[in-house]
Amino acid sequence: MFRPLVLIPALLGLLLALPTRAGAEARPSRADLQRVLELHARSSVRVRGPQQAGPGIIVGADGQVLTAASLVGPQSAQVEHAGNALTARVVLSSTTLQVAVVAGPQGAWPAAPVRLVPEGLAGRWVVGVMPARKKGQRDTPRATLAKAAPAPFFDVDLTLAPGSPLYDGDGRLVGVVVERRGRGARALPLSAVKAELASADAP
């Protein structure tokens, strides 16, 4: 079920396709992983719904947050960022794609840079941030090759929770985890999110 609001056109404007590198992409270096970790720490949030909580990522300077549909309520969710717990409205929620977009109060939000890959992410390097297991430990960025899955999804060999963001080696957001699968996860590329936003905004 989709819940389009007036914020959808603004978000569509943010999800502009960025040029992709020609040819095969190299495995992200240590410097790349560190850059991803820094950007992740700045733009990641925690989303809390009526039944469970999990990660999300800020994708719009007006407070739009991308997360998993399982983490939001029918109309609202709570977004925790920088020590504040803020009520956010559901802009889009798809049970089919298992993805959601919520919008927090207006303000200056540190949105993650984004990259659309229309041809898909299978066979490309992506980076996920593994959360620290114990207090005092640090989050760890890890690179893995995206694997083919039923369209429009792709799979990764990273045990990330639904709502976790995935980046390219330059620290740009390219996808979001929607489901855990064994020792890995299933994810949705941003290009699919943009297509569903456009569909929801269509008259």
PDB file of C-alpha atoms in Angstrom:
ATOM      1  CA  MET A   1       0.000   0.000   0.000  1.00  0.00           C
ATOM      2  CA  PHE A   2       1.372   3.439  -0.932  1.00  0.00           C
ATOM      3  CA  ARG A   3       0.796   6.626   1.026  1.00  0.00           C
ATOM      4  CA  PRO A   4       1.984   9.474  -1.235  1.00  0.00           C
ATOM      5  CA  LEU A   5       2.322  12.993   0.219  1.00  0.00           C
ATOM      6  CA  VAL A   6       3.400  16.272  -1.276  1.00  0.00           C
ATOM      7  CA  LEU A   7       6.964  15.420  -0.244  1.00  0.00           C
ATOM      8  CA  ILE A   8       7.246  12.772  -2.975  1.00  0.00           C
ATOM      9  CA  PRO A   9       8.066  15.210  -5.835  1.00  0.00           C
ATOM     10  CA  ALA A  10      10.779  16.818  -3.698  1.00  0.00           C
ATOM     11  CA  LEU A  11      12.292  13.435  -2.903  1.00  0.00           C
ATOM     12  CA  LEU A  12      12.186  12.398  -6.554  1.00  0.00           C
ATOM     13  CA  GLY A  13      14.215  15.488  -7.344  1.00  0.00           C
ATOM     14  CA  LEU A  14      16.880  14.373  -4.885  1.00  0.00           C
ATOM     15  CA  LEU A  15      17.167  10.899  -6.425  1.00  0.00           C
ATOM     16  CA  LEU A  16      18.811  12.100  -9.618  1.00  0.00           C
ATOM     17  CA  ALA A  17      20.947   9.635 -11.532  1.00  0.00           C
ATOM     18  CA  LEU A  18      24.651  10.255 -11.068  1.00  0.00           C
ATOM     19  CA  PRO A  19      27.177   9.187 -13.690  1.00  0.00           C
ATOM     20  CA  THR A  20      28.586   5.710 -13.188  1.00  0.00           C
ATOM     21  CA  ARG A  21      32.200   4.751 -13.611  1.00  0.00           C
ATOM     22  CA  ALA A  22      33.159   3.215 -16.907  1.00  0.00           C
ATOM     23  CA  GLY A  23      34.062  -0.450 -16.848  1.00  0.00           C
ATOM     24  CA  ALA A  24      34.479  -2.692 -13.841  1.00  0.00           C
ATOM     25  CA  GLU A  25      34.741  -1.056 -10.453  1.00  0.00           C
ATOM     26  CA  ALA A  26      37.653  -1.822  -8.178  1.00  0.00           C
ATOM     27  CA  ARG A  27      37.181  -3.273  -4.700  1.00  0.00           C
ATOM     28  CA  PRO A  28      36.790  -0.406  -2.200  1.00  0.00           C
ATOM     29  CA  SER A  29      40.055   0.490  -0.470  1.00  0.00           C
ATOM     30  CA  ARG A  30      40.575   1.080   3.254  1.00  0.00           C
ATOM     31  CA  ALA A  31      40.256   4.805   2.607  1.00  0.00           C
ATOM     32  CA  ASP A  32      36.949   4.163   0.816  1.00  0.00           C
ATOM     33  CA  LEU A  33      35.649   2.125   3.739  1.00  0.00           C
ATOM     34  CA  GLN A  34      36.633   4.846   6.190  1.00  0.00           C
ATOM     35  CA  ARG A  35      34.813   7.445   4.084  1.00  0.00           C
ATOM     36  CA  VAL A  36      31.688   5.267   4.074  1.00  0.00           C
ATOM     37  CA  LEU A  37      31.876   4.881   7.847  1.00  0.00           C
ATOM     38  CA  GLU A  38      32.107   8.656   8.354  1.00  0.00           C
ATOM     39  CA  LEU A  39      29.171   9.394   6.048  1.00  0.00           C
ATOM     40  CA  HIS A  40      27.152   6.593   7.623  1.00  0.00           C
ATOM     41  CA  ALA A  41      27.688   7.958  11.123  1.00  0.00           C
ATOM     42  CA  ARG A  42      26.492  11.372   9.985  1.00  0.00           C
ATOM     43  CA  SER A  43      23.318  10.317   8.151  1.00  0.00           C
ATOM     44  CA  SER A  44      22.131   7.092   9.810  1.00  0.00           C
ATOM     45  CA  VAL A  45      19.136   7.073  12.155  1.00  0.00           C
ATOM     46  CA  ARG A  46      17.079   4.606  14.161  1.00  0.00           C
ATOM     47  CA  VAL A  47      13.456   4.123  13.169  1.00  0.00           C
ATOM     48  CA  ARG A  48      10.955   2.903  15.741  1.00  0.00           C
ATOM     49  CA  GLY A  49       7.486   1.646  14.832  1.00  0.00           C
ATOM     50  CA  PRO A  50       4.663   0.119  16.861  1.00  0.00           C
ATOM     51  CA  GLN A  51       6.241  -3.346  16.945  1.00  0.00           C
ATOM     52  CA  GLN A  52       9.984  -3.066  16.335  1.00  0.00           C
ATOM     53  CA  ALA A  53      12.891  -0.727  15.715  1.00  0.00           C
ATOM     54  CA  GLY A  54      15.800  -0.736  13.296  1.00  0.00           C
ATOM     55  CA  PRO A  55      18.091   1.354  11.118  1.00  0.00           C
ATOM     56  CA  GLY A  56      17.306   3.964   8.494  1.00  0.00           C
ATOM     57  CA  ILE A  57      19.214   6.513   6.430  1.00  0.00           C
ATOM     58  CA  ILE A  58      18.490  10.180   5.728  1.00  0.00           C
ATOM     59  CA  VAL A  59      17.991  10.699   1.986  1.00  0.00           C
ATOM     60  CA  GLY A  60      16.524  14.203   1.925  1.00  0.00           C
ATOM     61  CA  ALA A  61      17.570  17.464   3.544  1.00  0.00           C
ATOM     62  CA  ASP A  62      13.900  18.024   4.453  1.00  0.00           C
ATOM     63  CA  GLY A  63      13.935  14.987   6.739  1.00  0.00           C
ATOM     64  CA  GLN A  64      13.072  12.102   4.414  1.00  0.00           C
ATOM     65  CA  VAL A  65      14.349   8.770   5.765  1.00  0.00           C
ATOM     66  CA  LEU A  66      14.617   5.508   3.833  1.00  0.00           C
ATOM     67  CA  THR A  67      14.045   2.329   5.838  1.00  0.00           C
ATOM     68  CA  ALA A  68      12.287  -1.044   5.810  1.00  0.00           C
ATOM     69  CA  ALA A  69       8.492  -1.207   5.700  1.00  0.00           C
ATOM     70  CA  SER A  70       8.476  -3.560   8.695  1.00  0.00           C
ATOM     71  CA  LEU A  71       9.749  -0.732  10.923  1.00  0.00           C
ATOM     72  CA  VAL A  72       6.977   1.806  10.363  1.00  0.00           C
ATOM     73  CA  GLY A  73       3.357   2.077  11.439  1.00  0.00           C
ATOM     74  CA  PRO A  74       0.382   2.710   9.145  1.00  0.00           C
ATOM     75  CA  GLN A  75       0.802   6.486   9.295  1.00  0.00           C
ATOM     76  CA  SER A  76       3.820   7.348  11.409  1.00  0.00           C
ATOM     77  CA  ALA A  77       7.080   6.234  12.986  1.00  0.00           C
ATOM     78  CA  GLN A  78       9.626   7.667  15.376  1.00  0.00           C
ATOM     79  CA  VAL A  79      13.030   8.711  14.054  1.00  0.00           C
ATOM     80  CA  GLU A  80      15.915   8.917  16.515  1.00  0.00           C
ATOM     81  CA  HIS A  81      18.796  11.131  15.388  1.00  0.00           C
ATOM     82  CA  ALA A  82      21.472  13.117  17.253  1.00  0.00           C
ATOM     83  CA  GLY A  83      19.898  12.292  20.616  1.00  0.00           C
ATOM     84  CA  ASN A  84      16.416  13.431  19.566  1.00  0.00           C
ATOM     85  CA  ALA A  85      13.315  11.273  19.057  1.00  0.00           C
ATOM     86  CA  LEU A  86      11.078  12.874  16.431  1.00  0.00           C
ATOM     87  CA  THR A  87       7.707  11.800  15.037  1.00  0.00           C
ATOM     88  CA  ALA A  88       7.819  11.206  11.276  1.00  0.00           C
ATOM     89  CA  ARG A  89       4.986  10.781   8.774  1.00  0.00           C
ATOM     90  CA  VAL A  90       4.848   7.842   6.395  1.00  0.00           C
ATOM     91  CA  VAL A  91       5.374   9.144   2.860  1.00  0.00           C
ATOM     92  CA  LEU A  92       5.556   5.754   1.171  1.00  0.00           C
ATOM     93  CA  SER A  93       5.181   2.168   2.366  1.00  0.00           C
ATOM     94  CA  SER A  94       5.308  -0.869   0.092  1.00  0.00           C
ATOM     95  CA  THR A  95       4.718  -4.341   1.446  1.00  0.00           C
ATOM     96  CA  THR A  96       5.701  -5.790  -1.938  1.00  0.00           C
ATOM     97  CA  LEU A  97       9.122  -4.138  -2.002  1.00  0.00           C
ATOM     98  CA  GLN A  98       9.366  -4.106   1.816  1.00  0.00           C
ATOM     99  CA  VAL A  99      10.593  -0.516   1.753  1.00  0.00           C
ATOM    100  CA  ALA A 100       9.333   2.701   3.333  1.00  0.00           C
ATOM    101  CA  VAL A 101      10.059   6.419   3.289  1.00  0.00           C
ATOM    102  CA  VAL A 102       9.130   8.609   6.257  1.00  0.00           C
ATOM    103  CA  ALA A 103       9.483  12.357   6.687  1.00  0.00           C
ATOM    104  CA  GLY A 104      10.533  14.004   9.921  1.00  0.00           C
ATOM    105  CA  PRO A 105       9.937  17.615  10.954  1.00  0.00           C
ATOM    106  CA  GLN A 106      11.375  20.299   8.696  1.00  0.00           C
ATOM    107  CA  GLY A 107      14.918  21.310   9.518  1.00  0.00           C
ATOM    108  CA  ALA A 108      18.510  20.882   8.420  1.00  0.00           C
ATOM    109  CA  TRP A 109      19.021  17.127   8.002  1.00  0.00           C
ATOM    110  CA  PRO A 110      22.411  15.661   6.947  1.00  0.00           C
ATOM    111  CA  ALA A 111      21.269  13.692   3.910  1.00  0.00           C
ATOM    112  CA  ALA A 112      23.499  10.974   2.479  1.00  0.00           C
ATOM    113  CA  PRO A 113      24.735  11.433  -1.098  1.00  0.00           C
ATOM    114  CA  VAL A 114      22.945   9.055  -3.450  1.00  0.00           C
ATOM    115  CA  ARG A 115      23.712   7.203  -6.664  1.00  0.00           C
ATOM    116  CA  LEU A 116      21.278   5.480  -9.004  1.00  0.00           C
ATOM    117  CA  VAL A 117      22.467   2.474 -11.018  1.00  0.00           C
ATOM    118  CA  PRO A 118      19.681   1.811 -13.557  1.00  0.00           C
ATOM    119  CA  GLU A 119      21.312  -1.343 -14.914  1.00  0.00           C
ATOM    120  CA  GLY A 120      21.322  -2.984 -11.492  1.00  0.00           C
ATOM    121  CA  LEU A 121      23.897  -3.689  -8.801  1.00  0.00           C
ATOM    122  CA  ALA A 122      24.568  -7.413  -9.277  1.00  0.00           C
ATOM    123  CA  GLY A 123      28.305  -7.923  -9.763  1.00  0.00           C
ATOM    124  CA  ARG A 124      29.214  -4.528  -8.296  1.00  0.00           C
ATOM    125  CA  TRP A 125      30.974  -3.801  -5.027  1.00  0.00           C
ATOM    126  CA  VAL A 126      28.758  -2.439  -2.257  1.00  0.00           C
ATOM    127  CA  VAL A 127      29.624  -1.512   1.311  1.00  0.00           C
ATOM    128  CA  GLY A 128      27.564  -2.147   4.430  1.00  0.00           C
ATOM    129  CA  VAL A 129      28.305  -1.022   7.978  1.00  0.00           C
ATOM    130  CA  MET A 130      28.215  -3.861  10.496  1.00  0.00           C
ATOM    131  CA  PRO A 131      27.017  -2.553  13.879  1.00  0.00           C
ATOM    132  CA  ALA A 132      29.211  -3.079  16.926  1.00  0.00           C
ATOM    133  CA  ARG A 133      28.240  -6.217  18.847  1.00  0.00           C
ATOM    134  CA  LYS A 134      29.281  -4.923  22.248  1.00  0.00           C
ATOM    135  CA  LYS A 135      29.329  -1.563  23.956  1.00  0.00           C
ATOM    136  CA  GLY A 136      32.644   0.173  23.413  1.00  0.00           C
ATOM    137  CA  GLN A 137      33.304  -1.564  20.096  1.00  0.00           C
ATOM    138  CA  ARG A 138      33.200   0.279  16.780  1.00  0.00           C
ATOM    139  CA  ASP A 139      30.983  -0.223  13.778  1.00  0.00           C
ATOM    140  CA  THR A 140      32.816  -1.952  10.919  1.00  0.00           C
ATOM    141  CA  PRO A 141      32.402  -1.183   7.193  1.00  0.00           C
ATOM    142  CA  ARG A 142      32.648  -4.242   4.935  1.00  0.00           C
ATOM    143  CA  ALA A 143      32.689  -4.567   1.152  1.00  0.00           C
ATOM    144  CA  THR A 144      31.025  -7.386  -0.749  1.00  0.00           C
ATOM    145  CA  LEU A 145      29.969  -8.156  -4.288  1.00  0.00           C
ATOM    146  CA  ALA A 146      26.238  -7.801  -4.865  1.00  0.00           C
ATOM    147  CA  LYS A 147      24.601 -10.993  -6.130  1.00  0.00           C
ATOM    148  CA  ALA A 148      21.734 -11.449  -8.550  1.00  0.00           C
ATOM    149  CA  ALA A 149      18.263 -12.002  -7.073  1.00  0.00           C
ATOM    150  CA  PRO A 150      14.703 -11.841  -8.416  1.00  0.00           C
ATOM    151  CA  ALA A 151      14.217  -8.361  -9.913  1.00  0.00           C
ATOM    152  CA  PRO A 152      14.343  -5.690  -8.670  1.00  0.00           C
ATOM    153  CA  PHE A 153      16.222  -7.032  -5.635  1.00  0.00           C
ATOM    154  CA  PHE A 154      19.854  -8.067  -5.115  1.00  0.00           C
ATOM    155  CA  ASP A 155      21.545 -10.115  -2.378  1.00  0.00           C
ATOM    156  CA  VAL A 156      24.598  -9.426  -0.223  1.00  0.00           C
ATOM    157  CA  ASP A 157      26.724 -11.637   2.037  1.00  0.00           C
ATOM    158  CA  LEU A 158      26.330  -9.277   4.979  1.00  0.00           C
ATOM    159  CA  THR A 159      24.175 -10.007   8.044  1.00  0.00           C
ATOM    160  CA  LEU A 160      22.526  -6.607   8.151  1.00  0.00           C
ATOM    161  CA  ALA A 161      19.144  -5.748   9.633  1.00  0.00           C
ATOM    162  CA  PRO A 162      16.256  -4.525   7.461  1.00  0.00           C
ATOM    163  CA  GLY A 163      16.556  -0.786   6.941  1.00  0.00           C
ATOM    164  CA  SER A 164      20.371  -0.857   6.766  1.00  0.00           C
ATOM    165  CA  PRO A 165      21.860   1.299   4.000  1.00  0.00           C
ATOM    166  CA  LEU A 166      24.326   0.066   1.378  1.00  0.00           C
ATOM    167  CA  TYR A 167      26.898   2.324  -0.270  1.00  0.00           C
ATOM    168  CA  ASP A 168      29.310   2.364  -3.178  1.00  0.00           C
ATOM    169  CA  GLY A 169      33.046   2.891  -2.678  1.00  0.00           C
ATOM    170  CA  ASP A 170      32.619   6.672  -2.829  1.00  0.00           C
ATOM    171  CA  GLY A 171      30.205   6.663   0.090  1.00  0.00           C
ATOM    172  CA  ARG A 172      27.086   7.214  -2.006  1.00  0.00           C
ATOM    173  CA  LEU A 173      23.906   5.410  -1.021  1.00  0.00           C
ATOM    174  CA  VAL A 174      22.947   2.782  -3.625  1.00  0.00           C
ATOM    175  CA  GLY A 175      20.473   0.499  -1.830  1.00  0.00           C
ATOM    176  CA  VAL A 176      18.713  -0.524   1.361  1.00  0.00           C
ATOM    177  CA  VAL A 177      18.403  -3.910   3.056  1.00  0.00           C
ATOM    178  CA  VAL A 178      14.793  -5.124   3.231  1.00  0.00           C
ATOM    179  CA  GLU A 179      15.137  -8.671   4.569  1.00  0.00           C
ATOM    180  CA  ARG A 180      17.615 -10.936   6.331  1.00  0.00           C
ATOM    181  CA  ARG A 181      18.262 -14.191   4.508  1.00  0.00           C
ATOM    182  CA  GLY A 182      20.370 -16.758   6.374  1.00  0.00           C
ATOM    183  CA  ARG A 183      23.876 -15.339   6.741  1.00  0.00           C
ATOM    184  CA  GLY A 184      23.158 -12.581   4.240  1.00  0.00           C
ATOM    185  CA  ALA A 185      20.470 -10.115   3.294  1.00  0.00           C
ATOM    186  CA  ARG A 186      18.207  -9.104   0.423  1.00  0.00           C
ATOM    187  CA  ALA A 187      18.319  -5.480  -0.654  1.00  0.00           C
ATOM    188  CA  LEU A 188      16.557  -3.041  -2.952  1.00  0.00           C
ATOM    189  CA  PRO A 189      18.436  -0.595  -5.214  1.00  0.00           C
ATOM    190  CA  LEU A 190      17.618   3.113  -5.090  1.00  0.00           C
ATOM    191  CA  SER A 191      16.536   2.990  -8.726  1.00  0.00           C
ATOM    192  CA  ALA A 192      13.612   0.752  -7.673  1.00  0.00           C
ATOM    193  CA  VAL A 193      12.724   3.119  -4.826  1.00  0.00           C
ATOM    194  CA  LYS A 194      12.654   6.046  -7.269  1.00  0.00           C
ATOM    195  CA  ALA A 195      10.411   4.095  -9.655  1.00  0.00           C
ATOM    196  CA  GLU A 196       7.912   3.351  -6.873  1.00  0.00           C
ATOM    197  CA  LEU A 197       7.939   6.979  -5.715  1.00  0.00           C
ATOM    198  CA  ALA A 198       7.188   8.080  -9.263  1.00  0.00           C
ATOM    199  CA  SER A 199       4.372   5.532  -9.492  1.00  0.00           C
ATOM    200  CA  ALA A 200       2.883   6.724  -6.214  1.00  0.00           C
ATOM    201  CA  ASP A 201       3.031  10.352  -7.381  1.00  0.00           C
ATOM    202  CA  ALA A 202       1.385   9.623 -10.732  1.00  0.00           C
ATOM    203  CA  PRO A 203      -2.223  10.877 -11.120  1.00  0.00           C
TER     204      PRO A 203
END
